[in-house]
Short mmCIF file of C-alpha atoms and ligand atoms in Angstrom, two decimals:
data_model
loop_
_atom_site.label_atom_id
_atom_site.label_comp_id
_atom_site.label_asym_id
_atom_site.label_seq_id
_atom_site.Cartn_x
_atom_site.Cartn_y
_atom_site.Cartn_z
CA MET R 79 -13.34 -14.14 -31.60
CA GLU R 80 -11.13 -11.83 -33.60
CA ASN R 81 -7.56 -11.37 -32.41
CA LYS R 82 -6.54 -7.91 -33.59
CA GLU R 83 -2.79 -7.38 -34.13
CA TYR R 84 -1.29 -4.24 -32.63
CA LYS R 85 2.17 -2.81 -32.06
CA LEU R 86 3.38 -1.35 -28.78
CA ALA R 87 5.52 1.81 -28.83
CA LEU R 88 9.19 1.66 -27.83
CA TRP R 89 9.48 4.53 -25.34
CA PRO R 90 6.59 3.70 -23.00
CA ALA R 91 7.85 0.11 -22.85
CA PHE R 92 11.40 1.33 -22.17
CA VAL R 93 10.34 3.79 -19.45
CA HIS R 94 8.15 1.19 -17.71
CA ALA R 95 10.96 -1.44 -18.00
CA LYS R 96 8.93 -3.89 -20.06
CA CYS R 97 10.36 -6.94 -21.82
CA PRO R 98 12.24 -5.87 -24.99
CA ARG R 99 10.81 -8.76 -27.05
CA CYS R 100 7.07 -8.51 -26.30
CA ARG R 101 6.92 -5.07 -24.57
CA ARG R 102 4.21 -6.50 -22.28
CA GLY R 103 5.88 -8.39 -19.42
CA ASP R 104 7.59 -6.55 -16.56
CA MET R 105 11.36 -6.91 -16.17
CA PHE R 106 11.28 -6.10 -12.44
CA THR R 107 8.99 -7.49 -9.78
CA ASN R 108 8.78 -4.34 -7.67
CA SER R 109 9.13 -0.58 -7.76
CA MET R 110 12.41 1.27 -8.20
CA TYR R 111 12.51 2.88 -4.74
CA GLY R 112 11.01 0.11 -2.62
CA PHE R 113 12.51 -1.02 0.69
CA HIS R 114 13.25 -4.57 -0.50
CA GLY R 115 15.70 -3.72 -3.28
CA GLN R 116 15.02 -4.33 -6.92
CA VAL R 117 14.28 -7.90 -7.92
CA MET R 118 14.28 -8.91 -11.56
CA HIS R 119 12.13 -11.64 -13.07
CA LYS R 120 14.21 -14.56 -14.37
CA THR R 121 12.00 -14.79 -17.46
CA CYS R 122 9.41 -12.52 -19.04
CA PRO R 123 6.00 -13.26 -17.45
CA HIS R 124 4.32 -12.72 -20.84
CA CYS R 125 6.57 -14.30 -23.52
CA GLY R 126 9.08 -16.30 -21.48
CA LEU R 127 12.25 -14.51 -22.68
CA VAL R 128 15.19 -15.32 -20.38
CA TYR R 129 16.55 -11.93 -19.31
CA GLU R 130 19.98 -13.07 -18.13
CA ARG R 131 21.18 -14.47 -21.46
CA GLU R 132 24.21 -16.18 -19.93
CA PRO R 133 25.73 -16.30 -16.43
CA GLY R 134 27.11 -12.88 -15.49
CA TYR R 135 25.36 -11.16 -18.39
CA PHE R 136 24.39 -8.16 -16.29
CA TYR R 137 28.02 -7.33 -15.49
CA VAL R 138 27.93 -5.57 -18.87
CA ALA R 139 25.22 -3.32 -17.41
CA MET R 140 27.90 -1.86 -15.12
CA PHE R 141 29.38 -0.07 -18.14
CA ALA R 142 26.00 1.44 -18.97
CA SER R 143 25.60 2.37 -15.30
CA TYR R 144 29.04 4.00 -15.30
CA ALA R 145 28.15 6.03 -18.40
CA LEU R 146 24.88 7.14 -16.80
CA ASN R 147 26.72 8.14 -13.60
CA VAL R 148 29.33 10.18 -15.45
CA ALA R 149 26.68 11.95 -17.53
CA GLU R 150 24.66 12.78 -14.39
CA MET R 151 27.70 13.99 -12.44
CA VAL R 152 28.94 16.25 -15.24
CA THR R 153 25.43 17.66 -15.69
CA ILE R 154 25.12 18.33 -11.95
CA ALA R 155 28.58 19.94 -11.77
CA VAL R 156 27.75 22.26 -14.66
CA ALA R 157 24.38 23.08 -13.06
CA ILE R 158 26.05 23.91 -9.71
CA SER R 159 28.61 26.09 -11.45
CA VAL R 160 25.98 27.97 -13.45
CA LEU R 161 23.51 28.33 -10.58
CA THR R 162 25.91 29.23 -7.73
CA GLY R 163 29.16 30.31 -9.43
CA SER R 164 30.96 28.79 -6.44
CA ASN R 165 34.57 27.58 -6.40
CA ASN R 166 34.17 25.57 -3.18
CA PRO R 167 34.98 21.92 -4.03
CA TRP R 168 33.06 20.63 -0.97
CA LEU R 169 29.86 22.09 -2.33
CA TYR R 170 30.37 20.14 -5.55
CA VAL R 171 31.41 16.89 -3.83
CA THR R 172 28.52 16.99 -1.35
CA ILE R 173 25.78 17.70 -3.88
CA ILE R 174 27.16 15.34 -6.54
CA LEU R 175 27.52 12.41 -4.11
CA ALA R 176 24.08 13.01 -2.58
CA ILE R 177 22.42 13.04 -6.01
CA ALA R 178 24.47 10.00 -7.11
CA LEU R 179 23.13 8.09 -4.09
CA ILE R 180 19.57 9.18 -4.80
CA LEU R 181 19.89 8.14 -8.46
CA ALA R 182 21.58 4.77 -7.77
CA PRO R 183 18.33 2.70 -8.00
CA PHE R 184 17.42 4.56 -11.21
CA ASN R 185 20.86 3.79 -12.71
CA PHE R 186 20.66 0.13 -11.64
CA ARG R 187 17.30 -0.35 -13.33
CA TYR R 188 17.90 1.61 -16.52
CA SER R 189 21.40 0.26 -17.11
CA ARG R 190 19.82 -3.22 -17.35
CA VAL R 191 16.98 -1.91 -19.49
CA MET R 192 19.48 -0.16 -21.80
CA LEU R 193 21.56 -3.34 -22.00
CA LEU R 194 18.60 -5.45 -23.10
CA TYR R 195 17.08 -2.84 -25.42
CA TRP R 196 20.14 -1.46 -27.19
CA LEU R 197 23.25 -3.50 -26.45
CA THR R 198 22.04 -7.08 -26.90
CA PRO R 199 22.59 -8.36 -30.43
CA GLY R 200 19.73 -10.32 -31.96
CA LEU R 201 17.10 -9.18 -29.44
CA HIS R 202 14.32 -7.27 -31.19
CA TYR R 203 10.67 -6.43 -30.72
CA HIS R 204 8.31 -9.13 -31.96
CA PRO R 205 4.81 -7.64 -32.29
CA GLU R 206 3.25 -11.08 -32.62
CA MET R 207 4.47 -11.85 -29.10
CA SER R 208 2.66 -8.85 -27.58
CA GLN R 209 -0.73 -10.31 -28.45
CA ASP R 210 -3.04 -11.45 -25.69
CA LYS R 211 -2.54 -15.04 -24.69
CA PRO R 212 -5.36 -17.39 -25.71
CA ASN R 213 -7.27 -18.61 -22.68
ZN1 ZN T 411 8.34 -10.71 -23.06
#
């Protein structure tokens, strides 16, 4: 049987939170907005990459999460200003905090994905690891 080599694209793997090394295995066990919180696999189910490289590694993801939050809040504030032209600070505070709460699971997930895809030295895509496993 012929085992054809193929490469998986970066952005679909990033958006679907796939393993940065093989782009096949899921990083999270469940959906972003489930009722049981987000649970991350300890290792990639496809290639076995250990996601938490050292104890406390995902504390670094807080910086990515902070950057995402600031970018979202500034964008929302500008949008409120342009759309309503209001000077009422309570309008801004209410809408910004509500949207920050709604986006919290998104920020949690993608701060970890960003950390593993862009901020981890020496972790790259290995196309040979995305091949089907021999049965
Ligand atoms: Zn993997």
